């Protein structure tokens, strides 16, 4: 059978064909669709885990129990999951264990551009790197067998352009593999020092076996050209860019295409280089392959010509290595106004961001999610974004700094620190920060902006939604109860509806004035949830032009449904969902809601 | 099918998050695959979905390597919104074809009055790009019952412009679009093709 599939769909299909039994992940662009697609196969027990560390530990336990297990995450998720991965390298596997890392060269939707190939080197775990959807399917299908063969967890490294590109795939059927028998084996599986040290020697021996395999496996291959002038060493999507960059002389150029990229194949590289006059290494971001080639004493050209930042494409490779620039293209004398992403009309984060925007003496410690968009004008809310959960813990730290600073001679006088974190992000890694705030007496005002879904990554379930990845009902974890259980005083936990601006503003004021940790939970489903859209499809706000004094107070909420056109405030009915935030800020009561809720 | 597989061609589809560029690209890619081409399609989702500027790359031919279109090397630019055509025009190679929706979506900077939505975009584009197809697909789709079908209206025009209207696009629509929207999208596709 043949179909056009994204890399993520092909990974899911390949995992299923390869006999995967258990899969666990936390969503993150560009990896989210892997588990969404895996969960469609009834043979695989799939879950959205609370975070990536939990996901890898669930998969690790499943592997030790004898099942073939998969975990998938975006590149920064692997930082969270690094702890179990480094030690699973010592323990090895029972059932095959594969961890997918989806890196994001080009920062399409990430806070950094880390190259996770270094993790394979650092944790000494074998790595596969597919270059299109067909290889995604073929490689991951083999990865479970290989993981069992080498007794090692596998890193499966893909990038945004692999995950989100559709290419033609031929697929097969599932190979039924029984769950392997479980035998207790403390010397191998209980990693305390006396057991870990001998395992470390086993890893060295495993490394040698894996390198021998790397030198002689189908994933690493030489594609000889007719000449020996130019040879290119490359992996992943960079192979495709390099092939296109040399397409016109493609018959002459030789390629060493690497798919098994840890350990790198030393003998194969030497064999390739021995015959070639000029070696280019084409890879995105870090000189991972290039450094290794140089260590072998082989001269090569890579980072000195190719950029260290951003993704590559064939044009960049061709320009850098061959000096060939594109021919003429069109241009037009029109200045396009910028169009950054914004909080949607009806977004449940708008009310709390607006309420916070009124305070000029606060710092808002931000987090990872749609609410980061509150940083855009006109709201301008959020002082820093670091990583999942940092809104809480960095907020504690801000408080310490400002307490020590006292009255500043220059700069901003900060009287209060707020944190802002989404529901899914809070479950992921906000809870530990709250316990820290309670025990260490922080007076952080934490806003948990609960939109009842993991929104930014495309609406995945989380512990607060009451549904599993397959949509089955399950126990809902209550954010307010959880915070009280963490030690926040019940009177300092406030639940409000962020569509009610007066209530929201009062809660923000109470949080501002509270001398100890205060948690403000804004509960309102994301406006893009299908059922919300259906129910509110016929609701909208309208402006009474007789009452409107054109003060533009409503424009300060930053809603894309509102505009000031030809001297009037207008509300685009097809975009508006009748949230009424704009109406509540109008001093003349000129805006009102019309239409009806659908049943 | 030799004409469609001769040389790798690149189609850059641009628009505003929520306009349906990805679905249109998917229909296009599946149609080209069924015509015997190698096809690669690259889409970007994530933050860009929230009303931001979005792009999808479709490449097809005998053998396609990179899924990404190089800067200044698109054979065809399809813009679902006027100002986005101007923003991305530098990627259309000389002699290429432009399909542009004569339809405005104002970014927040324009809505608040900080920036101005440019005038005369379509005329300026037509002066620069001789092979320009331009009409209001939004209006046509609304006339057929839903603005959401504007993506397929534009696809109909694109396919006609590429002289690929001999392929069985209705079958592709049938296999991809949910049944209750199939009729609407067939009408949308035909209305788009009729613009040429």
PDB file of C-alpha atoms in Angstrom, chain B residues 34-142:
ATOM      1  CA  UNK B  34      -2.142   9.755  -8.087  1.00  0.00           C
ATOM      2  CA  UNK B  35      -0.998  11.334 -11.353  1.00  0.00           C
ATOM      3  CA  UNK B  36       2.255   9.400 -10.948  1.00  0.00           C
ATOM      4  CA  UNK B  37       4.479  12.150  -9.546  1.00  0.00           C
ATOM      5  CA  UNK B  38       6.850  12.015  -6.651  1.00  0.00           C
ATOM      6  CA  UNK B  39       5.446  14.604  -4.202  1.00  0.00           C
ATOM      7  CA  UNK B  40       6.680  16.218  -1.021  1.00  0.00           C
ATOM      8  CA  UNK B  41       4.681  18.673   1.052  1.00  0.00           C
ATOM      9  CA  UNK B  42       5.987  20.574   4.026  1.00  0.00           C
ATOM     10  CA  UNK B  43       3.756  22.424   6.424  1.00  0.00           C
ATOM     11  CA  UNK B  44       4.426  24.466   9.489  1.00  0.00           C
ATOM     12  CA  UNK B  45       2.038  24.363  12.407  1.00  0.00           C
ATOM     13  CA  UNK B  46       2.316  25.329  16.019  1.00  0.00           C
ATOM     14  CA  UNK B  47       2.311  28.953  17.079  1.00  0.00           C
ATOM     15  CA  UNK B  48       1.663  30.132  13.537  1.00  0.00           C
ATOM     16  CA  UNK B  49      -1.886  28.762  13.709  1.00  0.00           C
ATOM     17  CA  UNK B  50      -3.013  31.591  15.978  1.00  0.00           C
ATOM     18  CA  UNK B  51      -3.868  34.034  13.184  1.00  0.00           C
ATOM     19  CA  UNK B  52      -0.255  34.367  12.065  1.00  0.00           C
ATOM     20  CA  UNK B  53       1.208  34.228   8.578  1.00  0.00           C
ATOM     21  CA  UNK B  54       1.446  30.574   7.401  1.00  0.00           C
ATOM     22  CA  UNK B  55       3.205  28.780   4.552  1.00  0.00           C
ATOM     23  CA  UNK B  56       2.984  25.335   2.972  1.00  0.00           C
ATOM     24  CA  UNK B  57       5.459  23.993   0.437  1.00  0.00           C
ATOM     25  CA  UNK B  58       4.452  21.486  -2.275  1.00  0.00           C
ATOM     26  CA  UNK B  59       7.064  20.063  -4.654  1.00  0.00           C
ATOM     27  CA  UNK B  60       6.437  17.489  -7.371  1.00  0.00           C
ATOM     28  CA  UNK B  61       8.222  15.870 -10.294  1.00  0.00           C
ATOM     29  CA  UNK B  62       9.974  12.666 -11.312  1.00  0.00           C
ATOM     30  CA  UNK B  63      12.102  12.633  -8.144  1.00  0.00           C
ATOM     31  CA  UNK B  64      11.831  15.194  -5.351  1.00  0.00           C
ATOM     32  CA  UNK B  65      14.596  15.464  -2.756  1.00  0.00           C
ATOM     33  CA  UNK B  66      14.214  18.406  -0.376  1.00  0.00           C
ATOM     34  CA  UNK B  67      10.672  19.073   0.901  1.00  0.00           C
ATOM     35  CA  UNK B  68      11.528  22.760   1.280  1.00  0.00           C
ATOM     36  CA  UNK B  69      11.282  25.398  -1.454  1.00  0.00           C
ATOM     37  CA  UNK B  70      14.388  27.565  -1.756  1.00  0.00           C
ATOM     38  CA  UNK B  71      14.115  31.322  -1.355  1.00  0.00           C
ATOM     39  CA  UNK B  72      13.294  32.965  -4.712  1.00  0.00           C
ATOM     40  CA  UNK B  73      12.679  29.646  -6.482  1.00  0.00           C
ATOM     41  CA  UNK B  74       8.928  28.937  -6.335  1.00  0.00           C
ATOM     42  CA  UNK B  75       7.360  28.259  -9.741  1.00  0.00           C
ATOM     43  CA  UNK B  76       3.922  29.148  -8.410  1.00  0.00           C
ATOM     44  CA  UNK B  77       2.827  31.316  -5.489  1.00  0.00           C
ATOM     45  CA  UNK B  78      -0.737  30.824  -4.224  1.00  0.00           C
ATOM     46  CA  UNK B  79      -1.759  33.463  -1.723  1.00  0.00           C
ATOM     47  CA  UNK B  80      -4.964  33.094   0.254  1.00  0.00           C
ATOM     48  CA  UNK B  81      -4.808  36.760   1.266  1.00  0.00           C
ATOM     49  CA  UNK B  82      -3.697  39.902  -0.596  1.00  0.00           C
ATOM     50  CA  UNK B  83      -1.026  41.327   1.636  1.00  0.00           C
ATOM     51  CA  UNK B  84       0.480  37.858   2.159  1.00  0.00           C
ATOM     52  CA  UNK B  85       1.073  37.725  -1.621  1.00  0.00           C
ATOM     53  CA  UNK B  86       3.145  40.901  -1.316  1.00  0.00           C
ATOM     54  CA  UNK B  87       4.968  39.552   1.752  1.00  0.00           C
ATOM     55  CA  UNK B  88       6.015  36.318   0.009  1.00  0.00           C
ATOM     56  CA  UNK B  89       6.372  37.531  -3.595  1.00  0.00           C
ATOM     57  CA  UNK B  90      10.177  37.606  -3.365  1.00  0.00           C
ATOM     58  CA  UNK B  91      10.029  33.804  -3.444  1.00  0.00           C
ATOM     59  CA  UNK B  92       8.359  33.675  -6.868  1.00  0.00           C
ATOM     60  CA  UNK B  93      10.903  33.227  -9.641  1.00  0.00           C
ATOM     61  CA  UNK B  94      10.688  35.418 -12.751  1.00  0.00           C
ATOM     62  CA  UNK B  95       8.259  33.924 -15.227  1.00  0.00           C
ATOM     63  CA  UNK B  96       6.325  32.172 -12.448  1.00  0.00           C
ATOM     64  CA  UNK B  97       2.573  32.168 -11.852  1.00  0.00           C
ATOM     65  CA  UNK B  98       0.769  34.019  -9.086  1.00  0.00           C
ATOM     66  CA  UNK B  99      -2.692  33.007  -7.851  1.00  0.00           C
ATOM     67  CA  UNK B 100      -3.950  35.585  -5.380  1.00  0.00           C
ATOM     68  CA  UNK B 101      -7.163  35.795  -3.435  1.00  0.00           C
ATOM     69  CA  UNK B 102      -8.499  39.364  -3.667  1.00  0.00           C
ATOM     70  CA  UNK B 103      -9.428  39.157   0.002  1.00  0.00           C
ATOM     71  CA  UNK B 104      -8.258  41.117   3.043  1.00  0.00           C
ATOM     72  CA  UNK B 105      -7.610  39.946   6.597  1.00  0.00           C
ATOM     73  CA  UNK B 106      -6.257  42.768   8.716  1.00  0.00           C
ATOM     74  CA  UNK B 107      -3.449  41.971  11.162  1.00  0.00           C
ATOM     75  CA  UNK B 108      -3.743  43.361  14.685  1.00  0.00           C
ATOM     76  CA  UNK B 109      -1.369  46.258  13.950  1.00  0.00           C
ATOM     77  CA  UNK B 110      -3.797  47.452  11.248  1.00  0.00           C
ATOM     78  CA  UNK B 111      -6.888  46.812  13.383  1.00  0.00           C
ATOM     79  CA  UNK B 112      -5.535  49.027  16.146  1.00  0.00           C
ATOM     80  CA  UNK B 113      -4.624  51.724  13.634  1.00  0.00           C
ATOM     81  CA  UNK B 114      -0.852  51.517  14.254  1.00  0.00           C
ATOM     82  CA  UNK B 115      -0.100  50.264  10.744  1.00  0.00           C
ATOM     83  CA  UNK B 116      -1.943  50.834   7.492  1.00  0.00           C
ATOM     84  CA  UNK B 117      -3.226  48.088   5.221  1.00  0.00           C
ATOM     85  CA  UNK B 118      -1.575  48.862   1.865  1.00  0.00           C
ATOM     86  CA  UNK B 119      -3.650  50.136  -1.097  1.00  0.00           C
ATOM     87  CA  UNK B 120      -3.694  48.914  -4.671  1.00  0.00           C
ATOM     88  CA  UNK B 121      -2.007  45.599  -3.854  1.00  0.00           C
ATOM     89  CA  UNK B 122      -3.606  43.611  -6.675  1.00  0.00           C
ATOM     90  CA  UNK B 123      -2.824  46.232  -9.315  1.00  0.00           C
ATOM     91  CA  UNK B 124       0.776  46.482  -8.166  1.00  0.00           C
ATOM     92  CA  UNK B 125       1.147  42.690  -8.218  1.00  0.00           C
ATOM     93  CA  UNK B 126      -0.360  42.459 -11.705  1.00  0.00           C
ATOM     94  CA  UNK B 127       2.030  45.112 -13.000  1.00  0.00           C
ATOM     95  CA  UNK B 128       4.994  43.064 -11.757  1.00  0.00           C
ATOM     96  CA  UNK B 129       3.773  39.525 -12.472  1.00  0.00           C
ATOM     97  CA  UNK B 130       2.288  39.092 -15.975  1.00  0.00           C
ATOM     98  CA  UNK B 131       0.949  35.619 -15.159  1.00  0.00           C
ATOM     99  CA  UNK B 132      -1.374  36.625 -12.307  1.00  0.00           C
ATOM    100  CA  UNK B 133      -4.733  35.046 -11.574  1.00  0.00           C
ATOM    101  CA  UNK B 134      -6.724  37.168  -9.162  1.00  0.00           C
ATOM    102  CA  UNK B 135     -10.308  37.076  -7.908  1.00  0.00           C
ATOM    103  CA  UNK B 136     -12.234  37.156  -4.627  1.00  0.00           C
ATOM    104  CA  UNK B 137     -12.454  33.503  -3.571  1.00  0.00           C
ATOM    105  CA  UNK B 138     -13.893  34.512  -0.208  1.00  0.00           C
ATOM    106  CA  UNK B 139     -16.927  36.092  -1.838  1.00  0.00           C
ATOM    107  CA  UNK B 140     -17.432  33.077  -4.125  1.00  0.00           C
ATOM    108  CA  UNK B 141     -17.212  30.686  -1.176  1.00  0.00           C
ATOM    109  CA  UNK B 142     -19.641  32.770   0.865  1.00  0.00           C
TER     110      UNK B 142
END
